Short mmCIF file of C-alpha atoms in Angstrom, two decimals:
data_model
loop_
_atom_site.label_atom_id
_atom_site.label_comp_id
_atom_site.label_asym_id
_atom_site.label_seq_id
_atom_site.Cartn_x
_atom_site.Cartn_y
_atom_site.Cartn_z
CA UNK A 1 0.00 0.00 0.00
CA UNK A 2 1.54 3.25 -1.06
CA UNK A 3 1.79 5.68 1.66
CA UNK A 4 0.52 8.95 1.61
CA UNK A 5 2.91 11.62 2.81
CA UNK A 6 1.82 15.29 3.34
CA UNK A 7 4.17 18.35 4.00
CA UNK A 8 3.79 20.56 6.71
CA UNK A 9 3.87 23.92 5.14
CA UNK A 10 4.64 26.99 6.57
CA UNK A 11 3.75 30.61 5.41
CA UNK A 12 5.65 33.84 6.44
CA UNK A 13 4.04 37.02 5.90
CA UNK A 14 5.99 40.49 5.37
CA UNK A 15 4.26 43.75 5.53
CA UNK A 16 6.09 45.94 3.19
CA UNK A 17 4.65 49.10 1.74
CA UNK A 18 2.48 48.79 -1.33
CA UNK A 19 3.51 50.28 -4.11
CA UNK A 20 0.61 53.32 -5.39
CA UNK A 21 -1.06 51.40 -8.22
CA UNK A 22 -1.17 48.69 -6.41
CA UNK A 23 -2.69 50.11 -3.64
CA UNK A 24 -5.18 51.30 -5.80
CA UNK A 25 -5.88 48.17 -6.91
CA UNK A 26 -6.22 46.85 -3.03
CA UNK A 27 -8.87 48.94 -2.19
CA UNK A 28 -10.99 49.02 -5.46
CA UNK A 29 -10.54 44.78 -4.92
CA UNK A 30 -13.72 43.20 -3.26
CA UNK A 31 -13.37 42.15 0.23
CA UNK A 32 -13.22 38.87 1.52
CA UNK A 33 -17.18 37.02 2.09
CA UNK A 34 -16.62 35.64 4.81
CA UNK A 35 -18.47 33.81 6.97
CA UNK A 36 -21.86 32.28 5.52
CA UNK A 37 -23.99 33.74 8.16
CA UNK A 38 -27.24 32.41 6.24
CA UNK A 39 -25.59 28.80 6.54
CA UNK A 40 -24.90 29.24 10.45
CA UNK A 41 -28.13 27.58 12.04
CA UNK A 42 -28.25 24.56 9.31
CA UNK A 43 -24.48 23.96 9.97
CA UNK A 44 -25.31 24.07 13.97
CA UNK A 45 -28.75 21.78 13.41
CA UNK A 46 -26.65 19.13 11.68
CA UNK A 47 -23.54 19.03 14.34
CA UNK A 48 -25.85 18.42 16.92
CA UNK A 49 -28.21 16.20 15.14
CA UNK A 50 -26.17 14.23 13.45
CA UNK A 51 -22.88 14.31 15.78
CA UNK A 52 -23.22 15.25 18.88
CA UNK A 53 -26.67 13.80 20.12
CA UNK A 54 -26.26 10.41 18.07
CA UNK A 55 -22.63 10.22 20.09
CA UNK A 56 -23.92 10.22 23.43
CA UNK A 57 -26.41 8.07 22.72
CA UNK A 58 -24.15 5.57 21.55
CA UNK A 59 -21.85 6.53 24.82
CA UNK A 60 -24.98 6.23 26.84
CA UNK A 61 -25.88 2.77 25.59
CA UNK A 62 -22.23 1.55 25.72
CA UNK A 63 -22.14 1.86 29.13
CA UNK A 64 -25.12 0.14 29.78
CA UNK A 65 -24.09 -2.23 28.56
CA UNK A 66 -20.64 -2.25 30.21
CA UNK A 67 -22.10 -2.34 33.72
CA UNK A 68 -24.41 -5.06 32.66
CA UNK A 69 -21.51 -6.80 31.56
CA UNK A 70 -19.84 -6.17 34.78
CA UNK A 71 -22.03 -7.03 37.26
CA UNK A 72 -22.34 -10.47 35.29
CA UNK A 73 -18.68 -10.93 35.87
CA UNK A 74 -19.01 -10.79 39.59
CA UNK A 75 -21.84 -12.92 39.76
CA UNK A 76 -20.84 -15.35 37.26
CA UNK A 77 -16.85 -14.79 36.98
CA UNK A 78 -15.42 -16.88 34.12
CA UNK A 79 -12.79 -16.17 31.44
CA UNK A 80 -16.03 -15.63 28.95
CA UNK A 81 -18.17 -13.39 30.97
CA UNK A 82 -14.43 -11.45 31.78
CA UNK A 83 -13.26 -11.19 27.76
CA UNK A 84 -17.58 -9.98 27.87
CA UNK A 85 -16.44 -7.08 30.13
CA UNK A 86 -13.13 -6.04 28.35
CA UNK A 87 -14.98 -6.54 24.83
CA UNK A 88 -17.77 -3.84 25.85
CA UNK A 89 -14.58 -1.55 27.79
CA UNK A 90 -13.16 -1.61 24.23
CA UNK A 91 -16.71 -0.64 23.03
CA UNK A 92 -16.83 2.48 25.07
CA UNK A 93 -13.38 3.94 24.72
CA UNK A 94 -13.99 3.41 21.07
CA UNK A 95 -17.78 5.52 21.81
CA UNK A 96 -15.97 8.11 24.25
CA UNK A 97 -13.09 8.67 21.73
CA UNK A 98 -15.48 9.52 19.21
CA UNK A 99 -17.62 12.24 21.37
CA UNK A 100 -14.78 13.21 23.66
CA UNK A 101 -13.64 15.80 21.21
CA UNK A 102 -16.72 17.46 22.28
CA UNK A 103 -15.25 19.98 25.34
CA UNK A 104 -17.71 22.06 25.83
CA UNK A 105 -21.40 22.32 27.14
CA UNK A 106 -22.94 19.80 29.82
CA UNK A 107 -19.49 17.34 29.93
CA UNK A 108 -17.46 20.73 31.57
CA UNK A 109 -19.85 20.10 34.32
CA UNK A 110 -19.45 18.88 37.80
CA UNK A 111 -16.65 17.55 36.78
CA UNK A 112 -17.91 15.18 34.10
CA UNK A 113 -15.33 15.06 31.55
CA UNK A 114 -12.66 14.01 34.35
CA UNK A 115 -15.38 12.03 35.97
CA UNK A 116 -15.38 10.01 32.84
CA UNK A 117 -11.62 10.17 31.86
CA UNK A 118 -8.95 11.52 33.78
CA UNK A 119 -5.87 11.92 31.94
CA UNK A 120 -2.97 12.43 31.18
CA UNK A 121 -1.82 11.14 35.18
CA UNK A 122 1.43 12.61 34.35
CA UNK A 123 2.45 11.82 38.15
CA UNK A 124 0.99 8.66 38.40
CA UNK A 125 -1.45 10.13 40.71
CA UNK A 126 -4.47 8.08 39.60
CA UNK A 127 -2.81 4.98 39.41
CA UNK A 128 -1.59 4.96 42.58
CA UNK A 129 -4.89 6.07 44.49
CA UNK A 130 -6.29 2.95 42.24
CA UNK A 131 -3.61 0.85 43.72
CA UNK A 132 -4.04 1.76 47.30
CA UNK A 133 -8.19 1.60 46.65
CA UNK A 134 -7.37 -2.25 45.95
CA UNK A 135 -4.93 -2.87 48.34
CA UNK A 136 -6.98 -1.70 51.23
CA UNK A 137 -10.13 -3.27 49.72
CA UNK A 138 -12.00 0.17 50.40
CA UNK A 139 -15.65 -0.44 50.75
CA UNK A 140 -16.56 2.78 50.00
CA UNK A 141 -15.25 2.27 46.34
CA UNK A 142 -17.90 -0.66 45.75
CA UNK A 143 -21.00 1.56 45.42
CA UNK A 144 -21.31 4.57 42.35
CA UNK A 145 -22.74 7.05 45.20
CA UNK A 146 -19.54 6.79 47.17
CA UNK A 147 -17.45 6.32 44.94
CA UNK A 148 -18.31 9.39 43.24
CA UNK A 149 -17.12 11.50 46.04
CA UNK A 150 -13.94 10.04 45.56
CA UNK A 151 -11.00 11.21 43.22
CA UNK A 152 -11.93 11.71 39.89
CA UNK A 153 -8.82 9.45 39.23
CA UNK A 154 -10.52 6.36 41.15
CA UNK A 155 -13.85 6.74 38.75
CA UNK A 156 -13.22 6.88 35.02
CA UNK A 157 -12.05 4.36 32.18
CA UNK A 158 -8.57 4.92 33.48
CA UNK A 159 -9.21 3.55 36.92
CA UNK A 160 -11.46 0.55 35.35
CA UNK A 161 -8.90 0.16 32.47
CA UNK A 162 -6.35 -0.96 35.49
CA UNK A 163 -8.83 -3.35 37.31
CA UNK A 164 -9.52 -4.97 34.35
CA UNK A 165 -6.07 -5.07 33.03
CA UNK A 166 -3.49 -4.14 35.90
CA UNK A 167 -1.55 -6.54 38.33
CA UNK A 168 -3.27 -9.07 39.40
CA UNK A 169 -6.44 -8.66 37.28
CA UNK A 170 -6.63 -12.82 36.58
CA UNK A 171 -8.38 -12.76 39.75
CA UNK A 172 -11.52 -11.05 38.44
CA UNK A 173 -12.24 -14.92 36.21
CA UNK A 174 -11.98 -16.88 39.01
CA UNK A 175 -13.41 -14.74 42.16
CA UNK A 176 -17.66 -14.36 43.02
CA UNK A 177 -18.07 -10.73 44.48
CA UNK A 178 -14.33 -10.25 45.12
CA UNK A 179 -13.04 -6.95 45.75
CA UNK A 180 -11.77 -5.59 42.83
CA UNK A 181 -14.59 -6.60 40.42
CA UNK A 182 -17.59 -5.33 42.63
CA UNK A 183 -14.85 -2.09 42.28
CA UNK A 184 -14.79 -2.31 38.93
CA UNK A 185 -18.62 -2.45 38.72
CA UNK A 186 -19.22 0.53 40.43
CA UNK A 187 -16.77 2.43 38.34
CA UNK A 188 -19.20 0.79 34.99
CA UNK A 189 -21.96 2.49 37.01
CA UNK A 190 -20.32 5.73 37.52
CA UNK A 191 -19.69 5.89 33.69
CA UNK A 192 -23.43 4.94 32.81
CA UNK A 193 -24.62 7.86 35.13
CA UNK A 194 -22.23 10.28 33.82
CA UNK A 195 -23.46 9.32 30.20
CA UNK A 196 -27.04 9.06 30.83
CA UNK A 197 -27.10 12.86 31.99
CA UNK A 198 -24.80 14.25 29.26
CA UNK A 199 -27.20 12.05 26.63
CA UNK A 200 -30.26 13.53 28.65
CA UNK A 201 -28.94 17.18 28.76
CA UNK A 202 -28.41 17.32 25.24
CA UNK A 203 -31.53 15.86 23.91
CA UNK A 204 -33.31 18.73 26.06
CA UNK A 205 -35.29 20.63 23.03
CA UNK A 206 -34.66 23.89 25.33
CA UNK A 207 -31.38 23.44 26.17
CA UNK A 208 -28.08 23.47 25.07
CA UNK A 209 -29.14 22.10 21.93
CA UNK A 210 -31.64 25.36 21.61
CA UNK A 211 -28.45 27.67 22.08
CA UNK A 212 -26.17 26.44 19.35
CA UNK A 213 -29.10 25.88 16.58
CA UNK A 214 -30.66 28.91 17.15
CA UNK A 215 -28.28 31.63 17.71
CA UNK A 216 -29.14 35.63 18.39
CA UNK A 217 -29.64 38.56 20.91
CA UNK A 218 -31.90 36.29 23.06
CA UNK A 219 -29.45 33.45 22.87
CA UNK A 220 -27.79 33.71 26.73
CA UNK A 221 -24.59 31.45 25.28
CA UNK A 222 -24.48 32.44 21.63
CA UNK A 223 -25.47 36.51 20.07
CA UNK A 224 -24.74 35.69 16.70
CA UNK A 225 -23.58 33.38 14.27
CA UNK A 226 -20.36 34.04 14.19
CA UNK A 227 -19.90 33.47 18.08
CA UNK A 228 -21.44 29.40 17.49
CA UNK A 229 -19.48 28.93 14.38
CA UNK A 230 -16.28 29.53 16.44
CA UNK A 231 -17.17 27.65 19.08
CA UNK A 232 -17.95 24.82 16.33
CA UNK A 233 -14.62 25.24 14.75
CA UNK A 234 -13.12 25.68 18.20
CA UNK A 235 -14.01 22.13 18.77
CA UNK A 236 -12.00 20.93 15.84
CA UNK A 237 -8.97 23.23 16.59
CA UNK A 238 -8.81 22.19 20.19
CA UNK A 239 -9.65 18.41 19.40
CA UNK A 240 -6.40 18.38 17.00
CA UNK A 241 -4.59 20.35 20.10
CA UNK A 242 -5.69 18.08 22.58
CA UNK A 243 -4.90 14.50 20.62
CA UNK A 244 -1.57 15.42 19.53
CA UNK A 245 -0.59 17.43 22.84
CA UNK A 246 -2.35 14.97 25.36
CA UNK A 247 -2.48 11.83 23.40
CA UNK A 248 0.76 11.63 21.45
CA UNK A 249 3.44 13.43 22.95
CA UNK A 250 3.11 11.83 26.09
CA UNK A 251 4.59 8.76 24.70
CA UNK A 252 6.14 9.42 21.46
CA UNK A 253 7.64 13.77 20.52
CA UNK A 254 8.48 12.28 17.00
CA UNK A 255 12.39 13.49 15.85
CA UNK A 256 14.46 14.94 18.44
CA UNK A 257 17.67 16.63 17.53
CA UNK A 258 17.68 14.67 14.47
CA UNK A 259 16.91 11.41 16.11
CA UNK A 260 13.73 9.92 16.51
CA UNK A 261 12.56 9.71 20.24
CA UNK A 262 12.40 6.53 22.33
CA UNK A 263 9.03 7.20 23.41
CA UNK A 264 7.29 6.50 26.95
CA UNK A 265 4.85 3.84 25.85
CA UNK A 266 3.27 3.73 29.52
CA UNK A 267 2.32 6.95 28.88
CA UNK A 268 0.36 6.28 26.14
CA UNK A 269 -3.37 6.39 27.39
CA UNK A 270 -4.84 2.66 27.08
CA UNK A 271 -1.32 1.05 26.86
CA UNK A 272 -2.23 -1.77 29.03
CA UNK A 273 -6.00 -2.75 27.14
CA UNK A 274 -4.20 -2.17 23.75
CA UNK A 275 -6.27 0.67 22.90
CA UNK A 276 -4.03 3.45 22.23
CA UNK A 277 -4.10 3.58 18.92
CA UNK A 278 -7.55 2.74 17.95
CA UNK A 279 -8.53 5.51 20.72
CA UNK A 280 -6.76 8.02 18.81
CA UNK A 281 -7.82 6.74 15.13
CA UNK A 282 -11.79 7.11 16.84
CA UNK A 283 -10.38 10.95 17.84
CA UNK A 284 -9.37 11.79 14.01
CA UNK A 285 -12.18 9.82 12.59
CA UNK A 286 -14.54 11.92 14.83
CA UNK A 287 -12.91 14.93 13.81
CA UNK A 288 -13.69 14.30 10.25
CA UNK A 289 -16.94 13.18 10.68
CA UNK A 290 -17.99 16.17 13.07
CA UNK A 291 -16.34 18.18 9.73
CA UNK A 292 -18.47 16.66 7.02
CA UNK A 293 -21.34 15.66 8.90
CA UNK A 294 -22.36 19.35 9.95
CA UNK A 295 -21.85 20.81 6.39
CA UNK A 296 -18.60 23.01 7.99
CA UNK A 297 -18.19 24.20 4.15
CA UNK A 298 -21.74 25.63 3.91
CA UNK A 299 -19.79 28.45 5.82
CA UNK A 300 -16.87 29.09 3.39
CA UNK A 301 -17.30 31.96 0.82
CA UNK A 302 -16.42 30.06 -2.95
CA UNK A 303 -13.18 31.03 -3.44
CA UNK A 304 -12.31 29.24 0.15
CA UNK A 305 -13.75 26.04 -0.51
CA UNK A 306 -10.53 24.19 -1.15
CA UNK A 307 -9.49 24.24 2.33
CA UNK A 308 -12.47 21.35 2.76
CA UNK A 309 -10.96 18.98 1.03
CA UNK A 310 -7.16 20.17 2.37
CA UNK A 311 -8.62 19.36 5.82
CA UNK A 312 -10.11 16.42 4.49
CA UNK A 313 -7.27 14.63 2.93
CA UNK A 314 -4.78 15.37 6.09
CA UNK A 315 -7.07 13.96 8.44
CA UNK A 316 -7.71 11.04 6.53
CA UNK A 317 -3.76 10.43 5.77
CA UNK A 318 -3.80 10.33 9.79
CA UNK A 319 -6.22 7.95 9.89
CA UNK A 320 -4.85 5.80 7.55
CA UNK A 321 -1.61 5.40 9.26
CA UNK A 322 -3.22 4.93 12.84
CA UNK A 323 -5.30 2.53 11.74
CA UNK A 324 -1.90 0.76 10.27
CA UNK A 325 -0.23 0.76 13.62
CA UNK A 326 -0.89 -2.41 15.17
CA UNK A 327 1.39 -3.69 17.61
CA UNK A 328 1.68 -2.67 21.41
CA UNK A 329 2.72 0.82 21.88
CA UNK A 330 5.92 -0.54 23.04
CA UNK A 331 6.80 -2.42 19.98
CA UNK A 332 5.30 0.16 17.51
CA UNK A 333 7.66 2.67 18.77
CA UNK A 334 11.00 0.30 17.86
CA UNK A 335 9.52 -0.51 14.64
CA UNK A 336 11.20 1.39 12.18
CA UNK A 337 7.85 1.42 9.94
CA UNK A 338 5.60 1.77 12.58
CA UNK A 339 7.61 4.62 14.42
CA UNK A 340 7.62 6.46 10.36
CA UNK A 341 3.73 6.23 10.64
CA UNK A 342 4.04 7.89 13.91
CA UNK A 343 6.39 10.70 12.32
CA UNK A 344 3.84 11.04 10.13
CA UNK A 345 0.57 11.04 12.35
CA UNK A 346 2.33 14.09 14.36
CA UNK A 347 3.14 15.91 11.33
CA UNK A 348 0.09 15.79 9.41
CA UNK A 349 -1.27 16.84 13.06
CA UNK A 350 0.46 19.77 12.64
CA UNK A 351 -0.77 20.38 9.05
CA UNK A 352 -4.36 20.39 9.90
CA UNK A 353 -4.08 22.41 12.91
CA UNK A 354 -2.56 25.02 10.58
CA UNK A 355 -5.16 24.54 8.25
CA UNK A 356 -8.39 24.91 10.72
CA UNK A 357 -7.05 27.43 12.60
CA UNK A 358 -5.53 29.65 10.46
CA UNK A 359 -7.20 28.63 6.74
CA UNK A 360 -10.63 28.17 7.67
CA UNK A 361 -10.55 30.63 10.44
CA UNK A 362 -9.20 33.44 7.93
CA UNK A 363 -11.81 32.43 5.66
CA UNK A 364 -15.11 32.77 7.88
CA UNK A 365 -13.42 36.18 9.29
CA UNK A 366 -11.75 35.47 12.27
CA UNK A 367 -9.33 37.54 11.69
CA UNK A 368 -5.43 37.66 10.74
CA UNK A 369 -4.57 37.85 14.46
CA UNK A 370 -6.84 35.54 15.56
CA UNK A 371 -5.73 32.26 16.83
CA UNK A 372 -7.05 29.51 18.77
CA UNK A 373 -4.39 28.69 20.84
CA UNK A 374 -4.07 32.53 22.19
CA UNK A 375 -7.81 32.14 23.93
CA UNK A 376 -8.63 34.73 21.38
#
């Protein structure tokens, strides 16, 4: 299969003084369009109809499933009904990798983003109150309602990724009602409350789905079009941000000084369930599909339209080599082939955040000074 390779370009700007004719012909020359503001509440009605709703709905019914699964396991442990419970985990990272991208709105409250994942645990902090919530077989831990007033560390995939795949996790096939898997249980039934009230929040016909389809001077979030539309593309900017700064760095910075880096691969978010890669495919793929599905080019003037299918081909090159990485993170980093498609994944990562933030931005009128990463 021939690999696709794209170039990060970059473009440096000097202000000189115009010439007269030509700045004659500047200001007799049209100005830019802009942003579609006619295309603004379709564009919002399809990213929450056909994104953002549909994805906690999946999320919601994921972990349903999950704590079904779970509770199963403790009642019935065996090696099936255990590969049951890390078959549905692997269902809802995939579910929550493909709505996580979404940081704004209901999941920014009470904690529910962190509630649901915390990470990166760049000290090791979760793990270790994990490790000490299992080694003192904490009763408070076995219930969602106190468990819940615990560390956000102790409650999310993270924390259930490690009971179900951590030292000494054989246990869970071969123990009725032990410790750790009534643990684990209550951490499945922390996620499916967290996702039943971010499903239920946003499928509220006068709520926060009322505020980004229907934009204006009554609008207490949004006063205009242009205010939603950045806070749409503000998704995507931040998404790319947030993958490559949170998700791929951690564990592998790419060429260092000339010399590729040896990576951290227990860094790498899902390193011990094997999902680290197909977590971070289900991030670009969500991208994308967040991208196309709400019509984001409705708001381009014409003459900016070929920054779709820029974005478009980038994020699909990055998909293409994720999806290509197969072995453990540990091993993928010392393959010379697989540790290329890395190169590649943060480059192109690069490209498209260039070409969101600074492309499409400039396009719907953000501004030449405006930039995403500033907090502008």
């Amino acid at each position: 299969m021939r690999h696709r390779h794209i170039l990060l370009f970059s473009l440096g700007l000097m202000v000189l003084p115009l010439p007269a004719m030509a700045q004659d012909a500047e200001e007799i020359s049209p100005p830019r369009a802009g942003l579609n503001q006619d295309a603004v509440p379709g564009v919002m009605q399809k990213a929450v109809d056909d994104f953002i709703r549909p994805g906690y709905r999946d999320l919601a019914e994921g972990t349903e499933a999950l704590a079904e699964a779970a509770h199963m396991l403790c009642e019935k442990p065996s090696d099936e009904t255990l590969g049951d419970v890390q078959m549905s985990f692997d269902e809802v990272v995939q579910q929550w990798s493909t709505i996580e991208i979404v940081r704004v709105g209901p999941v920014v409250d009470g904690n529910r983003f962190e509630r649901f994942l915390f990470f990166p645990d760049r000290k090791s902090t979760g793990l270790k109150q994990v490790q000490r919530i299992l080694a003192a077989k904490d009763e408070t831990a076995t219930s969602a309602e106190t468990l819940k007033g615990k560390s956000v560390a102790a409650q999310g995939l993270g924390a259930l990724e490690y009971v179900l795949y951590g030292t000494d996790a054989e246990v869970l096939s071969s123990e009725k009602n032990g410790f750790r898997c009534r643990y684990g249980a209550a951490i499945t039934d922390n996620l499916k409350s967290v996702a039943a009230e971010l499903h239920a929040d946003w499928e509220k016909p006068d709520g926060i789905q009322a505020a980004w389809k229907k934009p204006g001077p009554d609008n207490p979030v949004y006063r205009d079009g242009k205010e939603v539309a950045t806070e749409l593309l503000g998704i995507l900017v931040h998404g790319v941000e947030g993958i490559r700064d949170q998700r791929l760095r951690p564990f592998y910075a790419g060429i260092i000084k000339g010399e590729p880096d040896k990576g951290h691969p227990k860094m790498a978010i899902y390193w011990r369930s094997g999902n680290t890669m197909p977590a971070i495919s289900a991030n670009f793929t969500a991208l994308q599909t967040l991208f196309n599905a709400s019509d984001m080019q409705a708001l381009l003037p014409k003459e900016d339209q070929s920054v779709v299918s820029a974005v478009n081909y980038v994020l699909q090159a990055i998909v293409d080599d994720a999806d290509q990485i197969d072995l453990p993170i540990d091993e993928a980093i010392a393959d010379d082939e697989q540790r290329g498609r890395l190169n590649r994944i943060l480059q192109n990562t690069n490209d498209v955040l260039q070409r969101l933030n600074l492309d499409f931005g400039a396009a719907i009128g953000l501004g030449a000074g405006f930039s995403f990463a500033d907090g502008d």
